[in-house]
CSV table of C-alpha atoms in Angstrom, one decimal:
chain,number,residue,atom,x,y,z
A,1,MET,CA,-42.5,-72.0,19.2
A,2,LEU,CA,-40.6,-73.5,16.6
A,3,SER,CA,-43.4,-70.7,13.9
A,4,LEU,CA,-43.3,-68.1,16.9
A,5,ALA,CA,-39.6,-67.6,17.2
A,6,LEU,CA,-39.1,-68.2,13.2
A,7,MET,CA,-41.1,-64.8,12.9
A,8,SER,CA,-39.9,-63.8,15.8
A,9,GLU,CA,-36.6,-64.1,13.4
A,10,ARG,CA,-37.8,-62.7,9.7
A,11,SER,CA,-38.9,-59.7,11.4
A,12,GLU,CA,-36.1,-58.5,12.8
A,13,ASN,CA,-34.3,-59.5,9.4
A,14,ILE,CA,-37.4,-57.1,7.4
A,15,LEU,CA,-36.2,-53.9,10.4
A,16,ARG,CA,-32.9,-55.2,9.7
A,17,LYS,CA,-32.7,-54.8,5.8
A,18,THR,CA,-35.5,-51.4,6.5
A,19,ALA,CA,-32.3,-49.5,9.4
A,20,ASN,CA,-29.3,-50.7,6.7
A,21,THR,CA,-30.9,-48.9,3.6
A,22,SER,CA,-32.6,-46.5,5.4
A,23,VAL,CA,-29.3,-45.4,6.8
A,24,ILE,CA,-27.3,-45.2,3.5
A,25,LEU,CA,-30.8,-43.3,1.7
A,26,ALA,CA,-29.6,-40.3,4.6
A,27,ALA,CA,-25.7,-40.9,4.0
A,28,GLY,CA,-26.8,-40.6,0.7
A,29,ALA,CA,-28.1,-37.3,1.4
A,30,CYS,CA,-25.9,-36.4,3.3
A,31,LEU,CA,-23.1,-36.2,1.1
A,32,ILE,CA,-25.0,-35.3,-2.4
A,33,LEU,CA,-26.0,-32.0,0.9
A,34,LEU,CA,-21.9,-31.1,1.4
A,35,ALA,CA,-21.1,-31.9,-3.1
A,36,ALA,CA,-24.2,-29.1,-3.2
A,37,ARG,CA,-22.6,-26.5,-1.1
A,38,ILE,CA,-19.6,-27.4,-2.2
A,39,TYR,CA,-20.3,-25.8,-6.0
A,40,PHE,CA,-22.2,-23.9,-4.9
A,41,ALA,CA,-19.1,-21.6,-2.8
A,42,ILE,CA,-16.3,-22.5,-5.0
A,43,SER,CA,-15.5,-22.3,-8.5
A,44,PHE,CA,-11.2,-23.1,-9.3
A,45,VAL,CA,-12.2,-20.3,-12.3
A,46,THR,CA,-14.5,-17.9,-9.9
A,47,PRO,CA,-13.0,-16.1,-6.3
A,48,TYR,CA,-17.3,-15.9,-5.0
A,49,LEU,CA,-16.7,-12.3,-3.1
A,50,LEU,CA,-20.0,-14.8,-0.1
A,51,SER,CA,-19.5,-15.1,2.6
A,52,THR,CA,-20.9,-19.3,3.7
A,53,THR,CA,-21.2,-18.8,7.8
A,54,GLY,CA,-21.6,-15.4,10.4
A,55,PHE,CA,-18.6,-12.7,10.4
A,56,GLU,CA,-16.1,-15.7,8.4
A,57,TRP,CA,-15.0,-12.2,6.5
A,58,GLU,CA,-13.3,-11.2,9.9
A,59,ASN,CA,-11.9,-14.3,8.9
A,60,SER,CA,-10.6,-13.8,5.7
A,61,PHE,CA,-9.2,-10.1,6.8
A,62,ASN,CA,-6.8,-11.6,9.9
A,63,LEU,CA,-5.6,-14.0,7.2
A,64,TRP,CA,-5.1,-11.2,4.7
A,65,LYS,CA,-3.5,-9.4,7.2
A,66,PHE,CA,-0.6,-12.3,8.3
A,67,ILE,CA,-0.2,-12.4,4.7
A,68,GLN,CA,1.0,-9.1,4.8
A,69,HIS,CA,2.8,-9.3,7.4
A,70,GLN,CA,0.5,-7.2,10.4
A,71,ALA,CA,-1.0,-7.9,13.2
A,72,ILE,CA,-3.0,-10.9,13.9
A,73,TYR,CA,-3.9,-9.7,17.4
A,74,THR,CA,-5.1,-5.7,17.8
A,75,ASP,CA,-6.6,-3.8,19.5
A,76,PRO,CA,-10.2,-3.4,18.7
A,77,HIS,CA,-11.3,-0.3,20.0
A,78,ARG,CA,-8.3,1.2,17.8
A,79,ILE,CA,-8.6,2.0,14.5
A,80,PRO,CA,-10.1,0.7,12.4
A,81,PHE,CA,-11.7,-1.2,15.0
A,82,THR,CA,-10.8,-5.3,13.9
A,83,VAL,CA,-10.5,-7.7,16.3
A,84,SER,CA,-9.9,-11.6,16.0
A,85,TYR,CA,-11.9,-13.8,17.7
A,86,TYR,CA,-9.8,-16.8,17.3
A,87,ASN,CA,-6.0,-18.0,18.3
A,88,TRP,CA,-2.8,-18.5,17.3
A,89,GLY,CA,-3.4,-21.3,16.1
A,90,TYR,CA,-5.6,-21.2,13.5
A,91,TYR,CA,-5.2,-18.1,12.3
A,92,TYR,CA,-0.3,-19.1,11.8
A,93,PHE,CA,-1.8,-22.3,10.5
A,94,TYR,CA,-4.3,-21.8,8.0
A,95,GLY,CA,-2.0,-18.4,6.7
A,96,TRP,CA,1.1,-20.1,6.1
A,97,MET,CA,-1.1,-23.3,3.9
A,98,THR,CA,-3.4,-19.9,2.4
A,99,LYS,CA,0.5,-18.2,1.8
A,100,ALA,CA,1.4,-21.5,0.8
A,101,GLY,CA,-1.1,-22.1,-1.5
A,102,LEU,CA,-1.9,-18.5,-3.0
A,103,SER,CA,2.1,-18.4,-4.3
A,104,LEU,CA,2.5,-21.6,-5.3
A,105,LEU,CA,-0.7,-21.1,-8.1
A,106,ARG,CA,0.4,-17.6,-8.3
A,107,LEU,CA,-3.0,-16.7,-7.3
A,108,ASP,CA,-3.5,-13.1,-5.8
A,109,VAL,CA,-5.3,-12.2,-2.7
A,110,ILE,CA,-9.1,-12.9,-3.4
A,111,TRP,CA,-8.5,-16.2,-4.0
A,112,ILE,CA,-8.0,-16.1,0.0
A,113,PRO,CA,-11.7,-17.2,1.2
A,114,THR,CA,-11.5,-19.9,-0.7
A,115,VAL,CA,-8.5,-21.8,0.1
A,116,GLY,CA,-9.3,-21.0,3.5
A,117,ARG,CA,-12.7,-23.3,2.7
A,118,LEU,CA,-10.5,-25.8,0.8
A,119,ILE,CA,-8.7,-26.6,4.4
A,120,SER,CA,-11.2,-26.7,6.2
A,121,LEU,CA,-12.7,-29.3,4.1
A,122,VAL,CA,-9.9,-31.3,4.7
A,123,PHE,CA,-10.3,-31.3,8.1
A,124,THR,CA,-13.6,-31.8,8.2
A,125,LEU,CA,-12.4,-35.1,5.4
A,126,ILE,CA,-9.3,-35.9,8.5
A,127,ALA,CA,-12.4,-35.3,11.2
A,128,GLY,CA,-15.1,-38.5,9.4
A,129,ALA,CA,-11.2,-40.6,8.9
A,130,ILE,CA,-10.6,-40.7,12.4
A,131,PHE,CA,-14.3,-42.0,13.3
A,132,TRP,CA,-13.6,-44.7,11.2
A,133,MET,CA,-10.4,-45.5,12.5
A,134,ALA,CA,-11.9,-45.4,16.1
A,135,THR,CA,-15.1,-47.3,14.7
A,136,ARG,CA,-12.8,-49.7,13.3
A,137,THR,CA,-10.5,-49.8,16.3
A,138,PHE,CA,-12.6,-50.2,19.5
A,139,ILE,CA,-15.5,-52.2,17.8
A,140,LYS,CA,-15.1,-55.4,17.6
A,141,ALA,CA,-19.0,-56.5,17.5
A,142,GLY,CA,-21.9,-54.9,16.7
A,143,PRO,CA,-24.2,-53.9,13.5
A,144,PHE,CA,-21.4,-50.7,13.4
A,145,ALA,CA,-18.3,-53.5,13.0
A,146,HIS,CA,-19.3,-54.1,10.0
A,147,GLY,CA,-21.2,-54.3,6.9
A,148,PRO,CA,-22.9,-51.1,5.8
A,149,LEU,CA,-24.1,-48.9,8.6
A,150,ALA,CA,-19.6,-49.2,9.2
A,151,TRP,CA,-19.6,-47.3,6.9
A,152,ALA,CA,-22.7,-45.1,6.2
A,153,TRP,CA,-22.5,-43.8,9.9
A,154,PRO,CA,-19.2,-42.1,9.9
A,155,ILE,CA,-20.2,-40.8,6.3
A,156,ILE,CA,-23.5,-39.2,8.2
A,157,VAL,CA,-20.9,-38.0,11.3
A,158,THR,CA,-19.0,-36.1,8.1
A,159,CYS,CA,-21.7,-34.5,5.9
A,160,SER,CA,-24.4,-34.1,8.0
A,161,PRO,CA,-26.5,-30.2,8.0
A,162,LEU,CA,-25.5,-30.7,11.8
A,163,VAL,CA,-21.7,-30.1,10.2
A,164,GLY,CA,-22.7,-28.6,6.4
A,165,PHE,CA,-21.1,-25.1,5.8
A,166,TRP,CA,-18.5,-25.2,8.9
A,167,SER,CA,-17.0,-27.1,6.9
A,168,ILE,CA,-16.5,-25.4,3.9
A,169,THR,CA,-15.9,-22.2,6.1
A,170,VAL,CA,-12.5,-20.2,6.8
A,171,ARG,CA,-13.2,-20.6,10.5
A,172,ALA,CA,-10.8,-23.3,12.7
A,173,ASP,CA,-13.6,-24.5,14.1
A,174,MET,CA,-13.3,-28.7,11.9
A,175,GLY,CA,-9.9,-28.0,11.8
A,176,ALA,CA,-10.1,-27.7,16.2
A,177,LEU,CA,-12.2,-30.5,15.9
A,178,ALA,CA,-10.2,-32.6,13.4
A,179,LEU,CA,-7.3,-31.8,16.5
A,180,GLU,CA,-9.8,-32.1,19.7
A,181,ALA,CA,-10.8,-36.0,17.8
A,182,ALA,CA,-7.4,-37.1,16.9
A,183,GLY,CA,-6.4,-36.3,21.0
A,184,LEU,CA,-9.2,-37.9,22.1
A,185,TYR,CA,-8.6,-41.2,20.0
A,186,VAL,CA,-5.0,-41.2,21.3
A,187,ILE,CA,-6.6,-41.7,25.1
A,188,LEU,CA,-8.4,-44.5,24.5
A,189,HIS,CA,-5.8,-46.1,21.8
A,190,TYR,CA,-4.3,-45.3,26.2
A,191,LEU,CA,-6.5,-46.8,27.9
A,192,ARG,CA,-6.1,-50.1,25.6
A,193,LYS,CA,-2.3,-50.0,26.5
A,194,GLN,CA,-1.8,-48.0,29.0
A,195,ASP,CA,1.6,-46.3,27.6
A,196,GLU,CA,2.6,-43.1,29.0
A,197,ARG,CA,3.9,-41.3,25.4
A,198,LEU,CA,0.6,-41.8,24.8
A,199,ILE,CA,-0.3,-39.2,27.5
A,200,VAL,CA,2.0,-36.7,26.1
A,201,VAL,CA,1.0,-36.5,22.2
A,202,ALA,CA,-2.3,-36.6,23.6
A,203,ALA,CA,-2.1,-33.8,25.7
A,204,LEU,CA,0.0,-32.1,22.3
A,205,LEU,CA,-2.9,-32.5,20.1
A,206,PHE,CA,-5.2,-31.6,22.6
A,207,TYR,CA,-3.4,-28.5,23.3
A,208,ALA,CA,-2.6,-27.7,19.2
A,209,ALA,CA,-6.8,-27.6,19.1
A,210,TRP,CA,-7.7,-25.3,22.1
A,211,SER,CA,-4.3,-23.2,20.3
A,212,PHE,CA,-7.1,-22.4,16.9
A,213,LYS,CA,-10.0,-23.1,19.0
A,214,GLN,CA,-10.4,-21.8,22.5
A,215,SER,CA,-13.6,-22.8,23.4
A,216,SER,CA,-12.0,-26.5,21.6
A,217,VAL,CA,-11.5,-28.1,25.2
A,218,THR,CA,-15.0,-30.8,26.0
A,219,MET,CA,-12.3,-33.4,24.8
A,220,LEU,CA,-10.3,-33.1,27.0
A,221,ALA,CA,-12.1,-32.5,29.4
A,222,GLY,CA,-14.0,-36.2,28.7
A,223,SER,CA,-10.2,-37.9,28.8
A,224,ALA,CA,-9.2,-35.6,32.6
A,225,LEU,CA,-13.2,-37.1,34.0
A,226,VAL,CA,-12.6,-40.3,32.8
A,227,LEU,CA,-8.5,-41.2,34.0
A,228,LEU,CA,-9.9,-40.3,37.4
A,229,LEU,CA,-12.5,-42.3,37.6
A,230,LEU,CA,-10.0,-44.9,36.7
A,231,LYS,CA,-8.0,-43.6,39.6
A,232,ARG,CA,-5.3,-43.7,36.7
A,233,TRP,CA,-3.9,-40.1,38.6
A,234,ARG,CA,0.0,-39.8,37.2
A,235,ALA,CA,-1.9,-39.7,33.8
A,236,PHE,CA,-4.1,-37.2,34.3
A,237,LEU,CA,-1.7,-34.6,36.0
A,238,THR,CA,1.0,-35.2,32.9
A,239,LEU,CA,-2.7,-34.8,30.6
A,240,SER,CA,-4.1,-32.0,32.7
A,241,SER,CA,0.6,-30.6,33.5
A,242,ILE,CA,1.7,-30.2,29.8
A,243,TRP,CA,-1.8,-28.8,28.8
A,244,TRP,CA,-1.6,-25.8,31.6
A,245,ILE,CA,1.8,-25.4,31.1
A,246,LEU,CA,1.7,-24.7,27.5
A,247,VAL,CA,-1.9,-22.9,28.0
A,248,ILE,CA,-0.2,-20.7,30.6
A,249,VAL,CA,3.0,-19.7,28.6
A,250,THR,CA,0.2,-19.4,25.8
A,251,LEU,CA,-1.8,-16.9,26.9
A,252,VAL,CA,1.6,-14.8,29.4
A,253,ALA,CA,3.6,-15.5,25.8
A,254,GLY,CA,0.5,-13.4,23.4
A,255,GLY,CA,0.7,-10.4,25.9
A,256,PRO,CA,-2.5,-8.6,26.6
A,257,VAL,CA,-3.9,-7.1,22.8
A,258,TYR,CA,-3.7,-10.6,22.5
A,259,ARG,CA,-5.4,-12.3,25.0
A,260,GLU,CA,-8.3,-8.5,24.8
A,261,ASN,CA,-9.1,-10.5,21.6
A,262,ILE,CA,-9.4,-15.1,22.9
A,263,LEU,CA,-9.8,-13.6,26.1
A,264,PHE,CA,-12.1,-10.3,27.1
A,265,SER,CA,-13.3,-8.6,23.6
A,266,GLN,CA,-16.5,-10.6,23.6
A,267,LYS,CA,-17.4,-10.2,27.4
A,268,HIS,CA,-21.0,-7.9,27.2
A,269,TYR,CA,-21.6,-10.3,24.6
A,270,PRO,CA,-25.8,-11.1,26.3
A,271,MET,CA,-26.7,-15.2,27.3
A,272,PRO,CA,-30.0,-15.5,27.1
A,273,ILE,CA,-31.1,-18.3,27.2
A,274,ALA,CA,-33.9,-18.5,25.2
A,275,LEU,CA,-31.0,-18.2,22.6
A,276,GLY,CA,-29.2,-21.7,24.1
A,277,LEU,CA,-32.4,-23.7,23.4
A,278,GLU,CA,-33.0,-22.4,20.2
A,279,ASN,CA,-29.5,-23.5,19.1
A,280,ILE,CA,-29.5,-27.2,20.8
A,281,MET,CA,-33.2,-27.7,19.2
A,282,ARG,CA,-31.7,-26.8,15.6
A,283,ALA,CA,-28.6,-29.4,16.5
A,284,VAL,CA,-31.0,-31.5,16.5
A,285,GLU,CA,-33.2,-30.7,13.8
A,286,LYS,CA,-30.0,-31.1,11.3
A,287,ASN,CA,-28.8,-34.1,12.8
A,288,PRO,CA,-31.0,-36.2,14.6
A,289,PHE,CA,-28.7,-38.9,15.2
A,290,PHE,CA,-27.6,-37.0,18.0
A,291,LEU,CA,-30.8,-36.8,20.5
A,292,LEU,CA,-31.2,-40.9,19.8
A,293,CYS,CA,-26.5,-41.3,21.1
A,294,VAL,CA,-27.0,-39.0,23.5
A,295,GLY,CA,-30.8,-40.8,24.5
A,296,ALA,CA,-29.2,-44.5,24.0
A,297,ILE,CA,-25.9,-43.5,26.2
A,298,LEU,CA,-27.6,-41.7,29.2
A,299,ALA,CA,-29.9,-45.0,28.9
A,300,LEU,CA,-27.2,-47.9,29.5
A,301,SER,CA,-25.3,-45.4,31.8
A,302,VAL,CA,-27.3,-45.1,34.0
A,303,ARG,CA,-29.0,-48.3,34.8
A,304,LYS,CA,-25.4,-49.7,34.4
A,305,LEU,CA,-23.2,-46.7,36.5
A,306,ARG,CA,-21.1,-48.8,38.6
A,307,LEU,CA,-20.1,-50.9,35.5
A,308,LEU,CA,-18.7,-47.8,33.7
A,309,ALA,CA,-15.5,-47.7,35.7
A,310,SER,CA,-15.0,-51.5,33.6
A,311,ARG,CA,-15.8,-50.8,30.0
A,312,PRO,CA,-13.0,-47.5,30.2
A,313,ILE,CA,-13.4,-46.1,26.9
A,314,GLU,CA,-17.4,-46.2,26.7
A,315,ALA,CA,-16.4,-44.6,30.0
A,316,ALA,CA,-14.2,-41.7,28.4
A,317,LEU,CA,-16.9,-41.2,25.4
A,318,THR,CA,-19.2,-41.2,27.8
A,319,PHE,CA,-18.4,-38.1,30.3
A,320,THR,CA,-16.6,-36.8,26.5
A,321,VAL,CA,-20.7,-36.2,25.5
A,322,LEU,CA,-22.3,-35.0,28.8
A,323,PHE,CA,-19.5,-32.8,29.3
A,324,SER,CA,-19.9,-31.6,25.5
A,325,CYS,CA,-23.4,-31.0,25.7
A,326,CYS,CA,-23.3,-28.9,29.2
A,327,PHE,CA,-20.3,-27.0,27.7
A,328,ALA,CA,-22.9,-26.7,24.6
A,329,PHE,CA,-25.8,-25.7,25.0
A,330,ILE,CA,-23.9,-23.0,28.2
A,331,THR,CA,-21.8,-21.1,25.5
A,332,ALA,CA,-24.8,-22.0,22.7
A,333,CYS,CA,-26.4,-18.9,24.9
A,334,LYS,CA,-24.0,-16.7,23.6
A,335,ILE,CA,-25.3,-13.6,21.0
A,336,GLY,CA,-23.5,-14.9,18.3
A,337,ALA,CA,-23.2,-18.3,18.4
A,338,SER,CA,-24.6,-21.1,16.9
A,339,ASP,CA,-25.3,-25.1,16.2
A,340,ASN,CA,-21.9,-25.9,15.6
A,341,TYR,CA,-20.8,-25.5,19.5
A,342,TYR,CA,-22.5,-29.2,19.4
A,343,ILE,CA,-20.7,-31.2,16.1
A,344,PRO,CA,-18.2,-32.5,18.9
A,345,ALA,CA,-20.6,-33.8,20.8
A,346,ALA,CA,-22.4,-34.5,17.6
A,347,TRP,CA,-19.2,-36.4,16.9
A,348,ALA,CA,-18.7,-38.4,20.7
A,349,ALA,CA,-22.2,-38.8,20.5
A,350,MET,CA,-22.1,-41.5,17.6
A,351,LEU,CA,-19.1,-42.9,18.1
A,352,GLY,CA,-20.5,-43.9,22.3
A,353,PHE,CA,-23.6,-44.6,20.7
A,354,ALA,CA,-22.0,-46.8,18.4
A,355,LEU,CA,-19.9,-49.1,21.1
A,356,ILE,CA,-22.7,-49.8,22.5
A,357,ALA,CA,-25.0,-51.1,19.9
A,358,GLU,CA,-24.1,-54.7,20.4
A,359,ARG,CA,-26.1,-54.0,24.4
A,360,MET,CA,-28.7,-51.8,23.6
A,361,ASN,CA,-32.7,-53.6,23.0
A,362,VAL,CA,-32.1,-55.4,19.2
A,363,THR,CA,-35.9,-54.2,18.3
A,364,CYS,CA,-35.6,-51.3,19.6
A,365,MET,CA,-32.0,-49.4,18.0
A,366,LEU,CA,-33.4,-50.4,14.5
A,367,ALA,CA,-36.3,-49.5,14.7
A,368,GLY,CA,-34.6,-46.0,16.0
A,369,LEU,CA,-32.2,-45.9,13.1
A,370,ALA,CA,-34.9,-46.4,10.2
A,371,VAL,CA,-36.9,-43.5,12.0
A,372,PHE,CA,-34.4,-41.0,12.4
A,373,SER,CA,-33.1,-41.7,9.4
A,374,TRP,CA,-35.9,-40.2,7.2
A,375,ILE,CA,-35.3,-37.6,9.3
A,376,LEU,CA,-32.4,-36.7,8.8
A,377,VAL,CA,-33.5,-37.3,4.9
A,378,VAL,CA,-36.1,-35.0,5.3
A,379,ALA,CA,-33.8,-32.3,6.8
A,380,VAL,CA,-31.7,-32.5,4.2
A,381,ALA,CA,-34.4,-31.9,1.1
A,382,LEU,CA,-35.6,-28.7,3.8
A,383,VAL,CA,-32.9,-27.0,3.2
A,384,PRO,CA,-31.6,-24.6,0.9
A,385,VAL,CA,-28.6,-24.9,-1.1
A,386,GLY,CA,-27.9,-23.5,-4.3
A,387,LYS,CA,-30.7,-21.5,-6.0
A,388,THR,CA,-34.6,-22.3,-5.7
A,389,PHE,CA,-37.6,-20.5,-6.2
A,390,TYR,CA,-37.2,-18.8,-3.1
A,391,TYR,CA,-33.4,-18.3,-3.0
A,392,THR,CA,-30.9,-17.5,-4.4
A,393,TYR,CA,-27.1,-19.0,-2.8
A,394,ARG,CA,-24.7,-16.6,-4.9
A,395,TYR,CA,-26.8,-13.0,-5.1
A,396,GLN,CA,-24.1,-12.0,-2.4
A,397,ASP,CA,-21.1,-12.4,-4.9
A,398,VAL,CA,-23.5,-10.1,-7.4
A,399,VAL,CA,-23.5,-8.4,-4.5
A,400,HIS,CA,-20.1,-6.8,-3.6
A,401,ARG,CA,-19.1,-7.1,-7.3
A,402,SER,CA,-21.0,-4.5,-7.6
A,403,ILE,CA,-20.2,-2.4,-4.6
A,404,ALA,CA,-16.6,-3.3,-6.2
A,405,GLU,CA,-17.3,-2.0,-9.4
A,406,LYS,CA,-18.8,1.5,-7.4
A,407,LEU,CA,-15.9,1.6,-4.8
A,408,SER,CA,-13.6,1.5,-7.7
A,409,HIS,CA,-14.7,5.1,-8.9
A,410,LEU,CA,-14.7,6.7,-5.5
A,411,PRO,CA,-12.1,8.1,-3.7
A,412,GLY,CA,-11.0,6.7,-0.4
A,413,PRO,CA,-10.8,6.5,2.5
A,414,ALA,CA,-14.1,4.5,2.1
A,415,PHE,CA,-16.8,2.8,4.6
A,416,VAL,CA,-19.6,0.3,3.2
A,417,GLN,CA,-22.0,-0.5,6.7
A,418,GLU,CA,-21.8,-4.1,5.5
A,419,PRO,CA,-18.8,-5.6,7.1
A,420,TYR,CA,-18.3,-8.5,3.8
A,421,SER,CA,-17.6,-4.7,2.0
A,422,ASN,CA,-14.3,-3.5,3.9
A,423,LEU,CA,-12.3,-6.6,2.0
A,424,PRO,CA,-9.0,-5.3,1.0
A,425,TRP,CA,-10.3,-7.3,-2.3
A,426,VAL,CA,-13.6,-4.9,-3.0
A,427,GLN,CA,-12.1,-1.4,-2.0
A,428,ARG,CA,-9.0,-0.9,-1.7
A,429,PHE,CA,-8.2,1.3,0.6
A,430,SER,CA,-6.7,1.2,3.5
A,431,PRO,CA,-7.2,1.8,7.0
A,432,HIS,CA,-10.0,-1.2,6.4
A,433,PHE,CA,-12.3,-0.8,8.7
A,434,VAL,CA,-13.6,-4.7,8.7
A,435,ILE,CA,-16.6,-4.1,11.9
A,436,PRO,CA,-16.8,-7.3,14.4
A,437,ASP,CA,-19.7,-8.2,16.3
A,438,THR,CA,-18.4,-6.6,19.0
A,439,TYR,CA,-17.9,-3.9,18.9
A,440,SER,CA,-22.1,-1.9,18.8
A,441,TYR,CA,-22.0,-4.0,22.5
A,442,ASP,CA,-18.6,-2.6,23.9
A,443,ARG,CA,-20.3,0.8,22.1
A,444,ASP,CA,-23.1,0.7,23.9
A,445,ALA,CA,-22.0,-0.8,27.1
A,446,GLY,CA,-20.0,2.7,27.4
A,447,VAL,CA,-16.1,1.0,25.8
A,448,PRO,CA,-14.1,4.1,24.6
A,449,LEU,CA,-13.6,4.2,21.3
A,450,GLU,CA,-10.9,6.0,19.2
A,451,ASP,CA,-12.0,9.2,18.1
A,452,GLY,CA,-16.1,8.4,18.9
A,453,GLY,CA,-15.9,5.3,16.5
A,454,TRP,CA,-16.5,4.7,12.5
A,455,GLU,CA,-19.4,6.9,13.1
A,456,GLY,CA,-17.4,10.0,15.2
A,457,LEU,CA,-14.5,9.3,11.8
A,458,ALA,CA,-17.6,9.8,10.0
A,459,ARG,CA,-19.1,13.0,11.7
A,460,GLU,CA,-15.6,14.7,11.3
A,461,GLY,CA,-15.1,13.8,7.6
A,462,TYR,CA,-12.3,11.3,8.6
A,463,PHE,CA,-13.5,9.4,5.2
A,464,ALA,CA,-13.9,10.3,1.3
A,465,THR,CA,-16.7,7.5,0.8
A,466,LEU,CA,-19.8,6.1,2.9
A,467,VAL,CA,-22.0,4.2,2.5
A,468,LEU,CA,-24.3,3.3,3.8
A,469,TYR,CA,-27.2,0.7,4.4
A,470,ARG,CA,-30.6,2.1,2.6
A,471,GLY,CA,-32.7,1.8,5.9
A,472,TYR,CA,-30.0,3.5,8.8
A,473,GLN,CA,-30.9,6.6,9.7
A,474,PRO,CA,-28.0,8.1,10.2
A,475,PRO,CA,-28.1,11.4,12.6
A,476,ALA,CA,-28.3,14.4,10.3
A,477,SER,CA,-24.4,15.6,11.8
A,478,MET,CA,-22.5,12.3,10.5
A,479,LEU,CA,-23.9,13.4,6.4
A,480,ALA,CA,-23.6,17.2,6.3
A,481,LYS,CA,-19.7,16.3,4.7
A,482,TYR,CA,-21.2,14.2,2.0
A,483,ALA,CA,-23.4,14.6,-1.0
A,484,LEU,CA,-25.3,11.4,-2.1
A,485,VAL,CA,-24.2,10.2,-5.2
A,486,ASP,CA,-24.8,6.9,-6.0
A,487,GLN,CA,-27.5,4.5,-4.7
A,488,TYR,CA,-27.7,0.0,-5.4
A,489,ARG,CA,-30.2,-2.5,-4.7
A,490,GLN,CA,-30.1,-6.2,-5.4
A,491,ASP,CA,-34.2,-7.1,-5.3
A,492,GLY,CA,-35.2,-8.5,-1.8
A,493,TYR,CA,-31.7,-8.8,-0.6
A,494,MET,CA,-29.7,-5.4,0.1
A,495,ALA,CA,-29.7,-1.9,-1.0
A,496,PHE,CA,-27.1,1.0,0.2
A,497,ASP,CA,-26.5,4.6,-0.3
A,498,PHE,CA,-23.6,5.7,-1.6
A,499,TYR,CA,-21.4,9.3,0.1
A,500,ARG,CA,-18.8,11.7,-1.2
A,501,ARG,CA,-16.9,13.6,1.6
A,502,ILE,CA,-17.7,17.5,-0.1
A,503,ALA,CA,-16.5,20.0,2.3
A,504,PRO,CA,-11.9,19.4,3.0
A,505,ALA,CA,-10.5,17.1,6.1
A,506,PRO,CA,-10.3,18.4,9.1
């Protein structure tokens, strides 16, 4: 019996060392991936003319408008048909910070995307720091309380491929995550101390997260649900009332154009379930621990559902994870959505897993950590970064600089079918037609567009220069007043035809 016990203990020690080593390697791989992406997307010498995530150019343009003292929210159905998807807090905070950075360093507006990416990176690190503080504060026992897992786990949360380029993109996701995470962290403190002032702070942080990205409500919802479970009626009413009052006042004060942009601008997007399934599969592929953590939390909470109320912090994380996953699946069905909708769910799930690890079967937990660590390492290894034999990340910079050079010799106003090339640092003429993805869906839905949209303007000869994709086949009437004057082709990537107006504008 003694020999069996010694063998069992020896096996467990080997498994523990294997799991620890595997998680450390996974954390190292994630760090290397983030460093590589930063290297290929951010330079302090050259402002790269590229987009790190889909539709990043729309946010860069809105920051330019803020710096130029132009309206952020405009009618998307009137010239120049631009839209601002995100909420006011994001644009104003990033706008102020970007303006200050450009002014302090005396930089041209071409540096707007670089400054915005650095701000997002800071928010990413803040979200990771909050995760680390939460593990130090609320986890006192188990494998994540100390040792290599205590610092490797937060690194994976912060740098996994699921976070990926969202950590260095000009978008609201990471700022909203940091503010949401801070709100949840305060709520967890309240569940331990029951200080009503913490509820007020949490409500303000949750509102700030919403003011960045209006879909950032999952940690607020998880917090409200746990307060209901614990019958903390006063805390629930305080949290809900403050948040709702601030939201309603914002929506009323913002006016109809503001509400149209943040609430209704995407109403004609299809929502195929197949896309939602694809996005959740992509989220799991990019952070396999997400699947492990959600599965463990579900298994443990279902088995001990009646005891959940006796563990308030665990209950808060469980409700947050469940609501986040359901909400993310619904919102990720929207055309244009990606796996980034699952970043808050993964953040909460990995924190919840670390909290309940001490009550899990040790062998199963360690084996799971080892297996999923190696799956994550493989996932990182398969991610294309920088320049490979089949992928050159900075090709966008080459394309946009070439287009900018050609446009510098052509008259305005100009329209380029590729949206990024309408940014002020690529083509200099106003108005800048940074056409959003919603444009085509609104047009197909029969929404009236001023002067027939950009296609109608082209037919009337409004643009002095027109740049179209090589494969695009416009109706003959659109090009009746234009002549082909130049072409551009980047092998394997993009090709454009440059047209110049030959007839005077009416």
